């Protein structure tokens, strides 16, 4: 498809397990973002990739969270030793260039993570 | 500390009337503002934006107003339609910022027939 694709769409995992969430950005988009939305909360920035530059990881909530982007395209968000408070919708987005400004960012449908 | 605040978690408006969604911000470095719309089980979609050099931007039924002195922006939808029922997120961006867009918590708009 032409949009941002995320998988899995739903994931239920046991506390303490590791999970990987995948994002395929729109073709040609150099910027990729991860956000999450917990129940009753707004969108929380996690990490930002722009081309070959070092990612901005300032939003990652703990060292259990990491993300990588291979070949400037697909990204994987990894959560190690999941906790119940990690339950949220994890949204990936991409844009043509610099964050914000005149470049609209396009979101995927999200990966719904439930930690039991 | 929330830099982008949407103080109304929900808003109910009658079909055909005007919907006004409000957003306040605290960071004077924000220079670009966006509204996103989100349906249940879907990702947010871009709706409308405004640069800090403007005080109004209009796109069909949607108009965004920016009051820089008050650090306040609002989204007007007129006339409101049933399909407008969704959660609306206000977002702000600063060119020198380090964390991309900063989002508010959203306002759930309910259009009543």
JSON list of C-alpha atoms in Angstrom, two decimals:
[
{"chain": "A", "resi": 1, "resn": "UNK", "atom": "CA", "xyz": [0.00, 0.00, 0.00]},
{"chain": "A", "resi": 2, "resn": "UNK", "atom": "CA", "xyz": [0.91, 3.63, -0.24]},
{"chain": "A", "resi": 3, "resn": "UNK", "atom": "CA", "xyz": [0.62, 4.45, 3.46]},
{"chain": "A", "resi": 4, "resn": "UNK", "atom": "CA", "xyz": [2.67, 3.76, 6.57]},
{"chain": "A", "resi": 5, "resn": "UNK", "atom": "CA", "xyz": [2.39, 0.09, 7.42]},
{"chain": "A", "resi": 6, "resn": "UNK", "atom": "CA", "xyz": [2.77, -1.30, 10.92]},
{"chain": "A", "resi": 7, "resn": "UNK", "atom": "CA", "xyz": [2.86, -4.84, 12.24]},
{"chain": "A", "resi": 8, "resn": "UNK", "atom": "CA", "xyz": [1.59, -6.53, 14.23]},
{"chain": "A", "resi": 9, "resn": "UNK", "atom": "CA", "xyz": [-1.65, -4.64, 14.52]},
{"chain": "A", "resi": 10, "resn": "UNK", "atom": "CA", "xyz": [-2.32, -6.28, 17.87]},
{"chain": "A", "resi": 11, "resn": "UNK", "atom": "CA", "xyz": [0.03, -7.95, 20.32]},
{"chain": "A", "resi": 12, "resn": "UNK", "atom": "CA", "xyz": [-0.67, -9.47, 23.70]},
{"chain": "A", "resi": 13, "resn": "UNK", "atom": "CA", "xyz": [2.43, -10.44, 25.63]},
{"chain": "A", "resi": 14, "resn": "UNK", "atom": "CA", "xyz": [3.32, -11.62, 29.09]},
{"chain": "A", "resi": 15, "resn": "UNK", "atom": "CA", "xyz": [5.07, -9.31, 31.48]},
{"chain": "A", "resi": 16, "resn": "UNK", "atom": "CA", "xyz": [8.82, -9.72, 31.20]},
{"chain": "A", "resi": 17, "resn": "UNK", "atom": "CA", "xyz": [8.84, -10.82, 27.58]},
{"chain": "A", "resi": 18, "resn": "UNK", "atom": "CA", "xyz": [10.45, -8.84, 24.76]},
{"chain": "A", "resi": 19, "resn": "UNK", "atom": "CA", "xyz": [8.42, -7.49, 21.85]},
{"chain": "A", "resi": 20, "resn": "UNK", "atom": "CA", "xyz": [9.30, -6.11, 18.44]},
{"chain": "A", "resi": 21, "resn": "UNK", "atom": "CA", "xyz": [7.11, -3.73, 16.51]},
{"chain": "A", "resi": 22, "resn": "UNK", "atom": "CA", "xyz": [7.74, -3.07, 12.85]},
{"chain": "A", "resi": 23, "resn": "UNK", "atom": "CA", "xyz": [7.14, -0.02, 10.69]},
{"chain": "A", "resi": 24, "resn": "UNK", "atom": "CA", "xyz": [7.32, 0.37, 6.90]},
{"chain": "A", "resi": 25, "resn": "UNK", "atom": "CA", "xyz": [7.28, 4.10, 6.09]},
{"chain": "A", "resi": 26, "resn": "UNK", "atom": "CA", "xyz": [5.93, 5.66, 2.94]},
{"chain": "A", "resi": 27, "resn": "UNK", "atom": "CA", "xyz": [8.39, 5.11, 0.10]},
{"chain": "A", "resi": 28, "resn": "UNK", "atom": "CA", "xyz": [10.72, 8.07, -0.30]},
{"chain": "A", "resi": 29, "resn": "UNK", "atom": "CA", "xyz": [10.09, 9.49, 3.18]},
{"chain": "A", "resi": 30, "resn": "UNK", "atom": "CA", "xyz": [13.38, 10.17, 4.89]},
{"chain": "A", "resi": 31, "resn": "UNK", "atom": "CA", "xyz": [11.97, 10.98, 8.31]},
{"chain": "A", "resi": 32, "resn": "UNK", "atom": "CA", "xyz": [10.45, 8.34, 10.58]},
{"chain": "A", "resi": 33, "resn": "UNK", "atom": "CA", "xyz": [8.93, 8.78, 14.00]},
{"chain": "A", "resi": 34, "resn": "UNK", "atom": "CA", "xyz": [7.65, 6.55, 16.76]},
{"chain": "A", "resi": 35, "resn": "UNK", "atom": "CA", "xyz": [4.95, 7.77, 19.12]},
{"chain": "A", "resi": 36, "resn": "UNK", "atom": "CA", "xyz": [2.82, 6.00, 21.66]},
{"chain": "A", "resi": 37, "resn": "UNK", "atom": "CA", "xyz": [-0.58, 6.69, 23.10]},
{"chain": "A", "resi": 38, "resn": "UNK", "atom": "CA", "xyz": [-1.51, 5.25, 26.43]},
{"chain": "A", "resi": 39, "resn": "UNK", "atom": "CA", "xyz": [-5.12, 5.04, 27.56]},
{"chain": "A", "resi": 40, "resn": "UNK", "atom": "CA", "xyz": [-6.48, 8.53, 28.18]},
{"chain": "A", "resi": 41, "resn": "UNK", "atom": "CA", "xyz": [-3.22, 10.18, 27.19]},
{"chain": "A", "resi": 42, "resn": "UNK", "atom": "CA", "xyz": [-2.03, 12.21, 24.24]},
{"chain": "A", "resi": 43, "resn": "UNK", "atom": "CA", "xyz": [0.56, 11.20, 21.72]},
{"chain": "A", "resi": 44, "resn": "UNK", "atom": "CA", "xyz": [3.95, 10.80, 23.35]},
{"chain": "A", "resi": 45, "resn": "UNK", "atom": "CA", "xyz": [7.07, 11.20, 21.22]},
{"chain": "A", "resi": 46, "resn": "UNK", "atom": "CA", "xyz": [9.54, 8.32, 21.47]},
{"chain": "A", "resi": 47, "resn": "UNK", "atom": "CA", "xyz": [12.21, 8.53, 18.78]},
{"chain": "A", "resi": 48, "resn": "UNK", "atom": "CA", "xyz": [12.94, 10.22, 15.45]},
{"chain": "A", "resi": 49, "resn": "UNK", "atom": "CA", "xyz": [15.07, 9.11, 12.51]},
{"chain": "A", "resi": 50, "resn": "UNK", "atom": "CA", "xyz": [16.14, 11.45, 9.70]},
{"chain": "A", "resi": 51, "resn": "UNK", "atom": "CA", "xyz": [18.12, 9.99, 6.84]},
{"chain": "A", "resi": 52, "resn": "UNK", "atom": "CA", "xyz": [21.54, 8.80, 7.93]},
{"chain": "A", "resi": 53, "resn": "UNK", "atom": "CA", "xyz": [21.74, 11.13, 10.92]},
{"chain": "A", "resi": 54, "resn": "UNK", "atom": "CA", "xyz": [21.95, 9.82, 14.45]},
{"chain": "A", "resi": 55, "resn": "UNK", "atom": "CA", "xyz": [18.42, 9.28, 15.76]},
{"chain": "A", "resi": 56, "resn": "UNK", "atom": "CA", "xyz": [16.86, 11.56, 18.34]},
{"chain": "A", "resi": 57, "resn": "UNK", "atom": "CA", "xyz": [16.12, 9.18, 21.21]},
{"chain": "A", "resi": 58, "resn": "UNK", "atom": "CA", "xyz": [15.14, 11.84, 23.70]},
{"chain": "A", "resi": 59, "resn": "UNK", "atom": "CA", "xyz": [11.61, 10.51, 24.11]},
{"chain": "A", "resi": 60, "resn": "UNK", "atom": "CA", "xyz": [12.41, 6.89, 24.94]},
{"chain": "A", "resi": 61, "resn": "UNK", "atom": "CA", "xyz": [11.03, 6.32, 28.45]},
{"chain": "A", "resi": 62, "resn": "UNK", "atom": "CA", "xyz": [13.67, 3.84, 29.64]},
{"chain": "A", "resi": 63, "resn": "UNK", "atom": "CA", "xyz": [16.62, 1.78, 28.49]},
{"chain": "A", "resi": 64, "resn": "UNK", "atom": "CA", "xyz": [14.25, -1.12, 27.88]},
{"chain": "A", "resi": 65, "resn": "UNK", "atom": "CA", "xyz": [13.16, 0.71, 24.74]},
{"chain": "A", "resi": 66, "resn": "UNK", "atom": "CA", "xyz": [15.27, 0.80, 21.60]},
{"chain": "A", "resi": 67, "resn": "UNK", "atom": "CA", "xyz": [14.71, 1.32, 17.91]},
{"chain": "A", "resi": 68, "resn": "UNK", "atom": "CA", "xyz": [16.64, 0.91, 14.75]},
{"chain": "A", "resi": 69, "resn": "UNK", "atom": "CA", "xyz": [16.10, 1.78, 11.15]},
{"chain": "A", "resi": 70, "resn": "UNK", "atom": "CA", "xyz": [17.75, -0.39, 8.55]},
{"chain": "A", "resi": 71, "resn": "UNK", "atom": "CA", "xyz": [18.71, 0.92, 5.15]},
{"chain": "A", "resi": 72, "resn": "UNK", "atom": "CA", "xyz": [16.94, 4.18, 5.80]},
{"chain": "A", "resi": 73, "resn": "UNK", "atom": "CA", "xyz": [13.57, 2.51, 5.44]},
{"chain": "A", "resi": 74, "resn": "UNK", "atom": "CA", "xyz": [12.03, -0.13, 7.74]},
{"chain": "A", "resi": 75, "resn": "UNK", "atom": "CA", "xyz": [12.19, 0.52, 11.46]},
{"chain": "A", "resi": 76, "resn": "UNK", "atom": "CA", "xyz": [11.83, -1.82, 14.43]},
{"chain": "A", "resi": 77, "resn": "UNK", "atom": "CA", "xyz": [10.90, -0.68, 17.92]},
{"chain": "A", "resi": 78, "resn": "UNK", "atom": "CA", "xyz": [11.99, -3.17, 20.58]},
{"chain": "A", "resi": 79, "resn": "UNK", "atom": "CA", "xyz": [10.71, -3.25, 24.13]},
{"chain": "A", "resi": 80, "resn": "UNK", "atom": "CA", "xyz": [12.64, -5.54, 26.45]},
{"chain": "A", "resi": 81, "resn": "UNK", "atom": "CA", "xyz": [11.26, -7.07, 29.65]},
{"chain": "A", "resi": 82, "resn": "UNK", "atom": "CA", "xyz": [7.83, -5.57, 29.04]},
{"chain": "A", "resi": 83, "resn": "UNK", "atom": "CA", "xyz": [5.89, -4.09, 31.93]},
{"chain": "A", "resi": 84, "resn": "UNK", "atom": "CA", "xyz": [2.18, -3.51, 32.25]},
{"chain": "A", "resi": 85, "resn": "UNK", "atom": "CA", "xyz": [2.65, 0.24, 31.91]},
{"chain": "A", "resi": 86, "resn": "UNK", "atom": "CA", "xyz": [4.05, -0.39, 28.43]},
{"chain": "A", "resi": 87, "resn": "UNK", "atom": "CA", "xyz": [0.52, -1.25, 27.26]},
{"chain": "A", "resi": 88, "resn": "UNK", "atom": "CA", "xyz": [-0.36, 1.36, 24.67]},
{"chain": "A", "resi": 89, "resn": "UNK", "atom": "CA", "xyz": [-0.85, 1.99, 20.99]},
{"chain": "A", "resi": 90, "resn": "UNK", "atom": "CA", "xyz": [2.52, 2.44, 19.32]},
{"chain": "A", "resi": 91, "resn": "UNK", "atom": "CA", "xyz": [2.23, 4.68, 16.29]},
{"chain": "A", "resi": 92, "resn": "UNK", "atom": "CA", "xyz": [4.79, 5.03, 13.55]},
{"chain": "A", "resi": 93, "resn": "UNK", "atom": "CA", "xyz": [4.81, 8.03, 11.22]},
{"chain": "A", "resi": 94, "resn": "UNK", "atom": "CA", "xyz": [6.89, 9.25, 8.32]},
{"chain": "A", "resi": 95, "resn": "UNK", "atom": "CA", "xyz": [7.42, 12.47, 6.43]},
{"chain": "A", "resi": 96, "resn": "UNK", "atom": "CA", "xyz": [9.36, 13.75, 3.45]},
{"chain": "A", "resi": 97, "resn": "UNK", "atom": "CA", "xyz": [11.94, 15.76, 5.32]},
{"chain": "A", "resi": 98, "resn": "UNK", "atom": "CA", "xyz": [12.48, 17.73, 8.46]},
{"chain": "A", "resi": 99, "resn": "UNK", "atom": "CA", "xyz": [10.14, 17.21, 11.36]},
{"chain": "A", "resi": 100, "resn": "UNK", "atom": "CA", "xyz": [7.12, 19.44, 11.51]},
{"chain": "A", "resi": 101, "resn": "UNK", "atom": "CA", "xyz": [7.31, 22.66, 9.58]},
{"chain": "A", "resi": 102, "resn": "UNK", "atom": "CA", "xyz": [5.78, 22.34, 6.17]},
{"chain": "A", "resi": 103, "resn": "UNK", "atom": "CA", "xyz": [6.20, 18.59, 6.01]},
{"chain": "A", "resi": 104, "resn": "UNK", "atom": "CA", "xyz": [3.08, 16.77, 7.05]},
{"chain": "A", "resi": 105, "resn": "UNK", "atom": "CA", "xyz": [3.71, 13.55, 8.89]},
{"chain": "A", "resi": 106, "resn": "UNK", "atom": "CA", "xyz": [1.60, 10.54, 8.02]},
{"chain": "A", "resi": 107, "resn": "UNK", "atom": "CA", "xyz": [0.72, 7.96, 10.63]},
{"chain": "A", "resi": 108, "resn": "UNK", "atom": "CA", "xyz": [0.25, 4.23, 10.42]},
{"chain": "A", "resi": 109, "resn": "UNK", "atom": "CA", "xyz": [-2.69, 2.57, 12.10]},
{"chain": "A", "resi": 110, "resn": "UNK", "atom": "CA", "xyz": [-0.67, 1.62, 15.12]},
{"chain": "A", "resi": 111, "resn": "UNK", "atom": "CA", "xyz": [0.36, -1.52, 16.94]},
{"chain": "A", "resi": 112, "resn": "UNK", "atom": "CA", "xyz": [-1.84, -2.18, 19.95]},
{"chain": "A", "resi": 113, "resn": "UNK", "atom": "CA", "xyz": [0.31, -3.68, 22.69]},
{"chain": "A", "resi": 114, "resn": "UNK", "atom": "CA", "xyz": [-1.21, -5.26, 25.77]},
{"chain": "A", "resi": 115, "resn": "UNK", "atom": "CA", "xyz": [1.07, -6.57, 28.52]},
{"chain": "A", "resi": 116, "resn": "UNK", "atom": "CA", "xyz": [-0.63, -9.03, 30.84]},
{"chain": "B", "resi": 1, "resn": "UNK", "atom": "CA", "xyz": [4.83, 19.76, 32.29]},
{"chain": "B", "resi": 2, "resn": "UNK", "atom": "CA", "xyz": [2.47, 19.77, 29.34]},
{"chain": "B", "resi": 3, "resn": "UNK", "atom": "CA", "xyz": [3.52, 22.25, 26.68]},
{"chain": "B", "resi": 4, "resn": "UNK", "atom": "CA", "xyz": [0.40, 21.72, 24.59]},
{"chain": "B", "resi": 5, "resn": "UNK", "atom": "CA", "xyz": [-2.89, 21.60, 26.45]},
{"chain": "B", "resi": 6, "resn": "UNK", "atom": "CA", "xyz": [-6.34, 20.65, 25.29]},
{"chain": "B", "resi": 7, "resn": "UNK", "atom": "CA", "xyz": [-8.41, 21.27, 28.37]},
{"chain": "B", "resi": 8, "resn": "UNK", "atom": "CA", "xyz": [-11.65, 19.77, 27.09]},
{"chain": "B", "resi": 9, "resn": "UNK", "atom": "CA", "xyz": [-11.47, 15.97, 26.97]},
{"chain": "B", "resi": 10, "resn": "UNK", "atom": "CA", "xyz": [-14.77, 15.89, 25.12]},
{"chain": "B", "resi": 11, "resn": "UNK", "atom": "CA", "xyz": [-17.16, 18.17, 23.31]},
{"chain": "B", "resi": 12, "resn": "UNK", "atom": "CA", "xyz": [-20.69, 17.50, 22.12]},
{"chain": "B", "resi": 13, "resn": "UNK", "atom": "CA", "xyz": [-22.14, 19.58, 19.27]},
{"chain": "B", "resi": 14, "resn": "UNK", "atom": "CA", "xyz": [-25.36, 19.35, 17.35]},
{"chain": "B", "resi": 15, "resn": "UNK", "atom": "CA", "xyz": [-25.14, 18.50, 13.67]},
{"chain": "B", "resi": 16, "resn": "UNK", "atom": "CA", "xyz": [-25.08, 21.64, 11.52]},
{"chain": "B", "resi": 17, "resn": "UNK", "atom": "CA", "xyz": [-23.75, 23.85, 14.30]},
{"chain": "B", "resi": 18, "resn": "UNK", "atom": "CA", "xyz": [-20.20, 25.13, 14.73]},
{"chain": "B", "resi": 19, "resn": "UNK", "atom": "CA", "xyz": [-17.65, 23.03, 16.61]},
{"chain": "B", "resi": 20, "resn": "UNK", "atom": "CA", "xyz": [-14.86, 24.94, 18.32]},
{"chain": "B", "resi": 21, "resn": "UNK", "atom": "CA", "xyz": [-11.89, 22.99, 19.66]},
{"chain": "B", "resi": 22, "resn": "UNK", "atom": "CA", "xyz": [-9.36, 24.85, 21.74]},
{"chain": "B", "resi": 23, "resn": "UNK", "atom": "CA", "xyz": [-5.66, 24.40, 22.35]},
{"chain": "B", "resi": 24, "resn": "UNK", "atom": "CA", "xyz": [-3.21, 26.33, 24.54]},
{"chain": "B", "resi": 25, "resn": "UNK", "atom": "CA", "xyz": [0.56, 26.16, 24.51]},
{"chain": "B", "resi": 26, "resn": "UNK", "atom": "CA", "xyz": [3.28, 27.38, 26.80]},
{"chain": "B", "resi": 27, "resn": "UNK", "atom": "CA", "xyz": [6.43, 27.22, 24.67]},
{"chain": "B", "resi": 28, "resn": "UNK", "atom": "CA", "xyz": [6.94, 30.54, 22.88]},
{"chain": "B", "resi": 29, "resn": "UNK", "atom": "CA", "xyz": [9.40, 28.81, 20.52]},
{"chain": "B", "resi": 30, "resn": "UNK", "atom": "CA", "xyz": [6.60, 26.91, 18.82]},
{"chain": "B", "resi": 31, "resn": "UNK", "atom": "CA", "xyz": [6.23, 28.32, 15.32]},
{"chain": "B", "resi": 32, "resn": "UNK", "atom": "CA", "xyz": [4.05, 25.82, 13.51]},
{"chain": "B", "resi": 33, "resn": "UNK", "atom": "CA", "xyz": [0.82, 24.22, 14.62]},
{"chain": "B", "resi": 34, "resn": "UNK", "atom": "CA", "xyz": [-1.16, 21.31, 13.28]},
{"chain": "B", "resi": 35, "resn": "UNK", "atom": "CA", "xyz": [-4.46, 19.57, 13.94]},
{"chain": "B", "resi": 36, "resn": "UNK", "atom": "CA", "xyz": [-4.83, 15.83, 13.55]},
{"chain": "B", "resi": 37, "resn": "UNK", "atom": "CA", "xyz": [-8.03, 13.81, 13.53]},
{"chain": "B", "resi": 38, "resn": "UNK", "atom": "CA", "xyz": [-8.22, 10.26, 14.82]},
{"chain": "B", "resi": 39, "resn": "UNK", "atom": "CA", "xyz": [-10.95, 7.69, 14.42]},
{"chain": "B", "resi": 40, "resn": "UNK", "atom": "CA", "xyz": [-11.05, 4.64, 16.71]},
{"chain": "B", "resi": 41, "resn": "UNK", "atom": "CA", "xyz": [-8.60, 1.89, 15.72]},
{"chain": "B", "resi": 42, "resn": "UNK", "atom": "CA", "xyz": [-6.97, 4.14, 13.12]},
{"chain": "B", "resi": 43, "resn": "UNK", "atom": "CA", "xyz": [-3.84, 6.28, 13.13]},
{"chain": "B", "resi": 44, "resn": "UNK", "atom": "CA", "xyz": [-4.17, 10.07, 13.28]},
{"chain": "B", "resi": 45, "resn": "UNK", "atom": "CA", "xyz": [-4.58, 11.86, 9.98]},
{"chain": "B", "resi": 46, "resn": "UNK", "atom": "CA", "xyz": [-3.46, 15.38, 9.22]},
{"chain": "B", "resi": 47, "resn": "UNK", "atom": "CA", "xyz": [-6.27, 17.92, 9.05]},
{"chain": "B", "resi": 48, "resn": "UNK", "atom": "CA", "xyz": [-4.99, 21.49, 8.86]},
{"chain": "B", "resi": 49, "resn": "UNK", "atom": "CA", "xyz": [-1.98, 23.54, 9.90]},
{"chain": "B", "resi": 50, "resn": "UNK", "atom": "CA", "xyz": [-0.96, 27.12, 10.52]},
{"chain": "B", "resi": 51, "resn": "UNK", "atom": "CA", "xyz": [2.36, 28.91, 10.61]},
{"chain": "B", "resi": 52, "resn": "UNK", "atom": "CA", "xyz": [3.07, 31.44, 13.34]},
{"chain": "B", "resi": 53, "resn": "UNK", "atom": "CA", "xyz": [3.32, 34.20, 10.74]},
{"chain": "B", "resi": 54, "resn": "UNK", "atom": "CA", "xyz": [-0.42, 33.84, 10.11]},
{"chain": "B", "resi": 55, "resn": "UNK", "atom": "CA", "xyz": [-3.42, 34.20, 12.37]},
{"chain": "B", "resi": 56, "resn": "UNK", "atom": "CA", "xyz": [-5.91, 32.26, 10.28]},
{"chain": "B", "resi": 57, "resn": "UNK", "atom": "CA", "xyz": [-5.93, 29.39, 7.83]},
{"chain": "B", "resi": 58, "resn": "UNK", "atom": "CA", "xyz": [-9.03, 28.09, 6.15]},
{"chain": "B", "resi": 59, "resn": "UNK", "atom": "CA", "xyz": [-9.69, 24.83, 4.30]},
{"chain": "B", "resi": 60, "resn": "UNK", "atom": "CA", "xyz": [-13.29, 24.14, 3.42]},
{"chain": "B", "resi": 61, "resn": "UNK", "atom": "CA", "xyz": [-15.31, 23.64, 6.58]},
{"chain": "B", "resi": 62, "resn": "UNK", "atom": "CA", "xyz": [-12.19, 23.82, 8.74]},
{"chain": "B", "resi": 63, "resn": "UNK", "atom": "CA", "xyz": [-10.57, 27.02, 9.96]},
{"chain": "B", "resi": 64, "resn": "UNK", "atom": "CA", "xyz": [-7.71, 27.31, 12.41]},
{"chain": "B", "resi": 65, "resn": "UNK", "atom": "CA", "xyz": [-7.13, 30.56, 14.31]},
{"chain": "B", "resi": 66, "resn": "UNK", "atom": "CA", "xyz": [-3.90, 31.43, 16.06]},
{"chain": "B", "resi": 67, "resn": "UNK", "atom": "CA", "xyz": [-3.53, 34.06, 18.79]},
{"chain": "B", "resi": 68, "resn": "UNK", "atom": "CA", "xyz": [0.18, 34.25, 19.49]},
{"chain": "B", "resi": 69, "resn": "UNK", "atom": "CA", "xyz": [-0.07, 36.76, 22.29]},
{"chain": "B", "resi": 70, "resn": "UNK", "atom": "CA", "xyz": [-2.44, 34.47, 24.16]},
{"chain": "B", "resi": 71, "resn": "UNK", "atom": "CA", "xyz": [-0.60, 31.32, 23.05]},
{"chain": "B", "resi": 72, "resn": "UNK", "atom": "CA", "xyz": [-3.91, 29.93, 21.97]},
{"chain": "B", "resi": 73, "resn": "UNK", "atom": "CA", "xyz": [-5.24, 28.30, 18.85]},
{"chain": "B", "resi": 74, "resn": "UNK", "atom": "CA", "xyz": [-8.62, 26.98, 17.94]},
{"chain": "B", "resi": 75, "resn": "UNK", "atom": "CA", "xyz": [-10.12, 24.77, 15.27]},
{"chain": "B", "resi": 76, "resn": "UNK", "atom": "CA", "xyz": [-13.54, 25.71, 13.94]},
{"chain": "B", "resi": 77, "resn": "UNK", "atom": "CA", "xyz": [-15.65, 23.23, 12.02]},
{"chain": "B", "resi": 78, "resn": "UNK", "atom": "CA", "xyz": [-18.73, 24.63, 10.37]},
{"chain": "B", "resi": 79, "resn": "UNK", "atom": "CA", "xyz": [-21.18, 23.16, 9.70]},
{"chain": "B", "resi": 80, "resn": "UNK", "atom": "CA", "xyz": [-20.46, 20.11, 11.84]},
{"chain": "B", "resi": 81, "resn": "UNK", "atom": "CA", "xyz": [-21.28, 16.75, 10.29]},
{"chain": "B", "resi": 82, "resn": "UNK", "atom": "CA", "xyz": [-21.67, 13.26, 11.81]},
{"chain": "B", "resi": 83, "resn": "UNK", "atom": "CA", "xyz": [-18.42, 12.14, 10.16]},
{"chain": "B", "resi": 84, "resn": "UNK", "atom": "CA", "xyz": [-16.57, 14.79, 12.14]},
{"chain": "B", "resi": 85, "resn": "UNK", "atom": "CA", "xyz": [-17.03, 12.72, 15.30]},
{"chain": "B", "resi": 86, "resn": "UNK", "atom": "CA", "xyz": [-13.47, 11.78, 16.23]},
{"chain": "B", "resi": 87, "resn": "UNK", "atom": "CA", "xyz": [-10.64, 12.68, 18.58]},
{"chain": "B", "resi": 88, "resn": "UNK", "atom": "CA", "xyz": [-8.83, 15.85, 17.53]},
{"chain": "B", "resi": 89, "resn": "UNK", "atom": "CA", "xyz": [-5.20, 16.37, 18.51]},
{"chain": "B", "resi": 90, "resn": "UNK", "atom": "CA", "xyz": [-3.50, 19.73, 18.54]},
{"chain": "B", "resi": 91, "resn": "UNK", "atom": "CA", "xyz": [0.24, 19.58, 17.81]},
{"chain": "B", "resi": 92, "resn": "UNK", "atom": "CA", "xyz": [3.01, 22.15, 17.88]},
{"chain": "B", "resi": 93, "resn": "UNK", "atom": "CA", "xyz": [6.49, 22.27, 16.43]},
{"chain": "B", "resi": 94, "resn": "UNK", "atom": "CA", "xyz": [9.51, 24.44, 17.14]},
{"chain": "B", "resi": 95, "resn": "UNK", "atom": "CA", "xyz": [12.27, 24.67, 14.58]},
{"chain": "B", "resi": 96, "resn": "UNK", "atom": "CA", "xyz": [14.91, 24.33, 17.24]},
{"chain": "B", "resi": 97, "resn": "UNK", "atom": "CA", "xyz": [13.15, 21.63, 19.16]},
{"chain": "B", "resi": 98, "resn": "UNK", "atom": "CA", "xyz": [14.60, 18.22, 19.83]},
{"chain": "B", "resi": 99, "resn": "UNK", "atom": "CA", "xyz": [11.51, 16.10, 19.98]},
{"chain": "B", "resi": 100, "resn": "UNK", "atom": "CA", "xyz": [9.50, 16.54, 16.85]},
{"chain": "B", "resi": 101, "resn": "UNK", "atom": "CA", "xyz": [5.91, 17.47, 17.28]},
{"chain": "B", "resi": 102, "resn": "UNK", "atom": "CA", "xyz": [4.43, 17.96, 20.73]},
{"chain": "B", "resi": 103, "resn": "UNK", "atom": "CA", "xyz": [0.87, 16.75, 20.95]},
{"chain": "B", "resi": 104, "resn": "UNK", "atom": "CA", "xyz": [-1.99, 17.63, 23.26]},
{"chain": "B", "resi": 105, "resn": "UNK", "atom": "CA", "xyz": [-4.07, 14.91, 24.89]},
{"chain": "B", "resi": 106, "resn": "UNK", "atom": "CA", "xyz": [-6.88, 15.31, 22.40]},
{"chain": "B", "resi": 107, "resn": "UNK", "atom": "CA", "xyz": [-10.53, 16.34, 22.47]},
{"chain": "B", "resi": 108, "resn": "UNK", "atom": "CA", "xyz": [-13.22, 13.81, 21.65]},
{"chain": "B", "resi": 109, "resn": "UNK", "atom": "CA", "xyz": [-15.76, 15.57, 19.43]},
{"chain": "B", "resi": 110, "resn": "UNK", "atom": "CA", "xyz": [-19.22, 14.05, 19.32]},
{"chain": "B", "resi": 111, "resn": "UNK", "atom": "CA", "xyz": [-21.63, 15.32, 16.70]},
{"chain": "B", "resi": 112, "resn": "UNK", "atom": "CA", "xyz": [-25.22, 14.68, 17.68]},
{"chain": "B", "resi": 113, "resn": "UNK", "atom": "CA", "xyz": [-27.95, 14.31, 15.06]}
]
